[in-house]
Short mmCIF file of C-alpha atoms in Angstrom, two decimals:
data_model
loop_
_atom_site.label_atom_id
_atom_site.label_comp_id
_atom_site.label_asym_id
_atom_site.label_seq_id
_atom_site.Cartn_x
_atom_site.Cartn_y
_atom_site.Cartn_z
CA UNK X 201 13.72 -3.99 -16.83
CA UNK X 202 14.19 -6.17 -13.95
CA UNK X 203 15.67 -3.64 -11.67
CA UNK X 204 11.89 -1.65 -11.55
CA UNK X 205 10.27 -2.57 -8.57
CA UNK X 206 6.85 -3.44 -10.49
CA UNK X 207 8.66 -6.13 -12.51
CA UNK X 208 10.10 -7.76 -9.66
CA UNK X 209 6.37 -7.64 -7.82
CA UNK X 210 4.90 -9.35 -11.04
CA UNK X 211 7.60 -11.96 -11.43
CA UNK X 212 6.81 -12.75 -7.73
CA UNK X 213 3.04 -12.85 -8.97
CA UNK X 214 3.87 -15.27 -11.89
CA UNK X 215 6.08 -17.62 -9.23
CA UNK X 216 3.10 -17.26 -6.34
CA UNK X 217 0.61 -18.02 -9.26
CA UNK X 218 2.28 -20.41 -11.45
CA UNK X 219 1.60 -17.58 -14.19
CA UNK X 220 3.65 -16.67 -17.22
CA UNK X 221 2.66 -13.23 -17.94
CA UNK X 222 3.12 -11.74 -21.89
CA UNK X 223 3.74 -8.19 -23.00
CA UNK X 224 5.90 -7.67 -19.57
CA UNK X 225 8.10 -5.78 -21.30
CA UNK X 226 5.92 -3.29 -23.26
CA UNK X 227 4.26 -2.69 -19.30
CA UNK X 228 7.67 -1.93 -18.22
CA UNK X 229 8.10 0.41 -20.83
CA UNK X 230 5.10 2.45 -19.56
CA UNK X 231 6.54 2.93 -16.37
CA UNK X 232 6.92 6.36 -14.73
CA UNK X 233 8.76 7.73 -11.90
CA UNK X 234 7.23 9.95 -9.53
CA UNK X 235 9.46 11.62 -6.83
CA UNK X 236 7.80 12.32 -3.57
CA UNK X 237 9.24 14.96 -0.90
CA UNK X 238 8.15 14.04 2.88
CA UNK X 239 4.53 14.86 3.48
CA UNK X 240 3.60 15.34 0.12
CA UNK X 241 0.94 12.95 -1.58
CA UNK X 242 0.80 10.85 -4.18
CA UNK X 243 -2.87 11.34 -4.62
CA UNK X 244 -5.80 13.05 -2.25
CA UNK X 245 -9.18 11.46 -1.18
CA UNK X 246 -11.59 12.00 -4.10
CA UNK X 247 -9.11 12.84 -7.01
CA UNK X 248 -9.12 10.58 -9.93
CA UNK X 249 -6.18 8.34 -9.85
CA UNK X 250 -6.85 4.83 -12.12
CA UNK X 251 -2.70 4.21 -11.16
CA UNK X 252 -0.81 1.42 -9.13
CA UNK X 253 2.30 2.75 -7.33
CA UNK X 254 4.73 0.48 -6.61
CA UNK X 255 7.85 1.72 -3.73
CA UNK X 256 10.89 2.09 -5.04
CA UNK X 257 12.32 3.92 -2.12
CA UNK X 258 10.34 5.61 0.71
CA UNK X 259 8.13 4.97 3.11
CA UNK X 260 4.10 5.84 2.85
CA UNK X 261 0.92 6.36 4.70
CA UNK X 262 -2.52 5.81 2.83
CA UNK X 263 -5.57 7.41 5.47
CA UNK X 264 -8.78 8.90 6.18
CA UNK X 265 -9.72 12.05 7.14
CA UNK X 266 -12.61 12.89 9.08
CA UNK X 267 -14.89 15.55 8.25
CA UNK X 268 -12.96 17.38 11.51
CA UNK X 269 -9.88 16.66 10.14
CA UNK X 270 -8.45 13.78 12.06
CA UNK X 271 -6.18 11.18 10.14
CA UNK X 272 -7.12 7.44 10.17
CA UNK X 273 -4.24 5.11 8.92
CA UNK X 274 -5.54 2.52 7.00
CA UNK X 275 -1.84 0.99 5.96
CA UNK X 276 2.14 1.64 5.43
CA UNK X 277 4.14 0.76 2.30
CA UNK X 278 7.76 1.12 1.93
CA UNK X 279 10.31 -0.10 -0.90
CA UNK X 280 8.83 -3.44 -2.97
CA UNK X 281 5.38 -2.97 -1.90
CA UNK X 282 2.67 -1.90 -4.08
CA UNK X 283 -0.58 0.72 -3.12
CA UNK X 284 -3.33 1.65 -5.00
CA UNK X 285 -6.92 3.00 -4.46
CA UNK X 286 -8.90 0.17 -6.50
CA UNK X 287 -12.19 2.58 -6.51
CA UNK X 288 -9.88 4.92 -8.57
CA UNK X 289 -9.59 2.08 -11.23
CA UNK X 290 -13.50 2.25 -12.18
CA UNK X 291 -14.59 4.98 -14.81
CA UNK X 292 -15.59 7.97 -12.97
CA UNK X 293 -14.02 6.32 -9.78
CA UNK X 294 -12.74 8.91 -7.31
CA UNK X 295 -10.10 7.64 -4.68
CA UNK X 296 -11.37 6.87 -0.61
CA UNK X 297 -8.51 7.66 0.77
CA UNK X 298 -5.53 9.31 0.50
CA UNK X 299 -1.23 8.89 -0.05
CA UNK X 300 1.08 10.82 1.64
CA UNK X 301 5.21 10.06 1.72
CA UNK X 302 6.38 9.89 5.80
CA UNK X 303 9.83 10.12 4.43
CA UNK X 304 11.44 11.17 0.53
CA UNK X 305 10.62 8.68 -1.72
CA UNK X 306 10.50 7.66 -5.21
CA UNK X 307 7.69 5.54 -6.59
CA UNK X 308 6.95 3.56 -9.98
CA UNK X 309 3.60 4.92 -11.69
CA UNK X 310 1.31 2.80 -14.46
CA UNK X 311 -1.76 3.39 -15.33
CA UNK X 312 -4.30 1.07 -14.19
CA UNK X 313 -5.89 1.28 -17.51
CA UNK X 314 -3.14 -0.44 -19.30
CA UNK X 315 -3.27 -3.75 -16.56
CA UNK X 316 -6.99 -3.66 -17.60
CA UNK X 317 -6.33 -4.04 -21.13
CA UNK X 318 -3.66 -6.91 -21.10
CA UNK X 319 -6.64 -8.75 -18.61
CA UNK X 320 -9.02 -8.47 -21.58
CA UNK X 321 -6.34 -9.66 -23.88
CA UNK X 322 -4.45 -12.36 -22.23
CA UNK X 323 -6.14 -15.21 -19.51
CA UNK X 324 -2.97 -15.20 -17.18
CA UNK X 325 -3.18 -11.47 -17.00
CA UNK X 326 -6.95 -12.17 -15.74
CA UNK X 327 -6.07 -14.47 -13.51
CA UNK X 328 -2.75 -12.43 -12.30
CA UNK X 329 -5.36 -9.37 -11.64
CA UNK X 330 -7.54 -11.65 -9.78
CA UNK X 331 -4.93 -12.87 -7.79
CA UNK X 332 -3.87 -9.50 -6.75
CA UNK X 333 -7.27 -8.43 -5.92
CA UNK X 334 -7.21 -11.63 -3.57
CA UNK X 335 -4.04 -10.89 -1.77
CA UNK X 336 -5.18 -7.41 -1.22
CA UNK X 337 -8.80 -8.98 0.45
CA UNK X 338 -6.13 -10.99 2.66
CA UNK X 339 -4.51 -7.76 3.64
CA UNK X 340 -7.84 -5.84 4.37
CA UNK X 341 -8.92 -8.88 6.05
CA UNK X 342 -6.28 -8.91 8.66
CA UNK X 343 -6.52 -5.07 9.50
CA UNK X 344 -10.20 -5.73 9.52
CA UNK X 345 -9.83 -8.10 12.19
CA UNK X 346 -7.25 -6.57 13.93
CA UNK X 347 -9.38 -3.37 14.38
CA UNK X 348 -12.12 -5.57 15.82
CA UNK X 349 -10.46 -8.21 17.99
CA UNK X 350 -7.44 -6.49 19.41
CA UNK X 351 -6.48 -3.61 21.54
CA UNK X 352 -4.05 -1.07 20.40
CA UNK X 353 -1.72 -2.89 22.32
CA UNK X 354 -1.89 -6.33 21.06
CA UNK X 355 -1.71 -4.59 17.74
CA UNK X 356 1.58 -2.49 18.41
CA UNK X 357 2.83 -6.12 19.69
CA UNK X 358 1.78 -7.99 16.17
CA UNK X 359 3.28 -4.92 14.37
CA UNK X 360 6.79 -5.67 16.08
CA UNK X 361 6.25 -9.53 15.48
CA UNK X 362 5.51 -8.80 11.80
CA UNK X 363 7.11 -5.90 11.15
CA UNK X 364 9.42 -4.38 13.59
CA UNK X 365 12.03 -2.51 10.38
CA UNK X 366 8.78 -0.58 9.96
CA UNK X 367 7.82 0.66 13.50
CA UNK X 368 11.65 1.71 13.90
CA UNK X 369 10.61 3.95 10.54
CA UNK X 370 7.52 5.39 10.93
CA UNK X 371 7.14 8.36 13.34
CA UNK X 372 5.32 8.08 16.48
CA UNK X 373 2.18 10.33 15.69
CA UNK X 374 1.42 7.90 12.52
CA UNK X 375 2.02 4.49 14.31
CA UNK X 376 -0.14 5.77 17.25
CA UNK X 377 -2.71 6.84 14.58
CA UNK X 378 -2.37 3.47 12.83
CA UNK X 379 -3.29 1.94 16.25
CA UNK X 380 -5.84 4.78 17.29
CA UNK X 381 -4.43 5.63 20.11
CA UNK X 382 -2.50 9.20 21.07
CA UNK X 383 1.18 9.32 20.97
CA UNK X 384 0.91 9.45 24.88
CA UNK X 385 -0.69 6.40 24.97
CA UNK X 386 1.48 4.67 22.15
CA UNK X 387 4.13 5.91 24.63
CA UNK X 388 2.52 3.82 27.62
CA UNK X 389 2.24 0.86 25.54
CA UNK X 390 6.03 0.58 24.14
CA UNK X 391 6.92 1.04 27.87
CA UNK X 392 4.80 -1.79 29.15
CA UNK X 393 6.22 -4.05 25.97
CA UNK X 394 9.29 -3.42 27.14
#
């Protein structure tokens, strides 16, 4: 159980939120494995999908596409990070965005619906949920203000403070679309950092 890459994220949770969460084990259980060639998706913008994905292996892109189809790249996730679309978790709810694999990679599925239930059931499962949901306002926070207050190259530069493994990983198209900027000009900036 604790070699799935959910487990380990929620025993991280309990430790970050002084949590002890029940019925672990029976979540665990529930646990599927969905293998991803490069390129393909784990779900499209507007399908249905009340699921958290946690990386096993791999590395991800969740975007936008414009109505002229031009990708915006909202975030990354590679191995012991965890993605989902929360809009997908409400009845009806159709995703925003969607998840495509940059490289092979092999991903943890559950169904959101079962997270819900334990939250009804158990207080530390609330409060684990609603500590997740904060975290993930912190992350959307930062690329909120990133977007707003920095130039594409001050962002490359926090990127390779932060997370330099991953800009050695992802290909130069999707970092420069991360940024929004063209790969020529991604190009100009890596030269001028250098």
């Amino acid at each position: 159980m604790e070699h799935l890459t959910l487990v380990r994220a929620l025993r991280r949770l309990e430790q970050a939120a002084g949590l002890q969460l029940p019925e672990v084990e029976q979540l665990a259980a529930s646990v599927q494995l969905l293998q991803l060639r490069e390129r393909e998706f784990a779900f499209h913008e507007g399908d249905a999908c009340p699921r958290l994905f946690a990386v096993r292996t791999g590395l991800l892109k969740q975007f936008y596409t414009t109505a002229d189809g031009k990708e915006w790249i909202k975030s990354f996730t590679v191995e012991d990070e965890l993605f989902a679309c929360p809009i997908g978790f409400q009845p009806g709810g159709r995703t925003s965005f969607g998840a495509a694999a940059l490289e092979a990679s092999v991903l943890e599925v559950i169904d959101w619906r079962l997270l819900d239930d334990l939250g009804e059931r158990h207080l530390a499962w609330q409060k684990a949920i609603r500590f997740g949901f904060q975290a993930l306002t912190q992350l959307k926070m930062v690329r909120e203000r990133d977007l707003l207050m920095y130039s594409p190259e001050q962002m490359y530069q926090h990127l390779l403070e932060r997370r330099a493994g991953l800009v050695q990983r992802v290909p130069q198209k999707e970092l420069a679309a991360y940024l929004g900027v063209t790969p020529v000009g991604l190009n100009r900036i890596a030269r001028r950092l250098e």
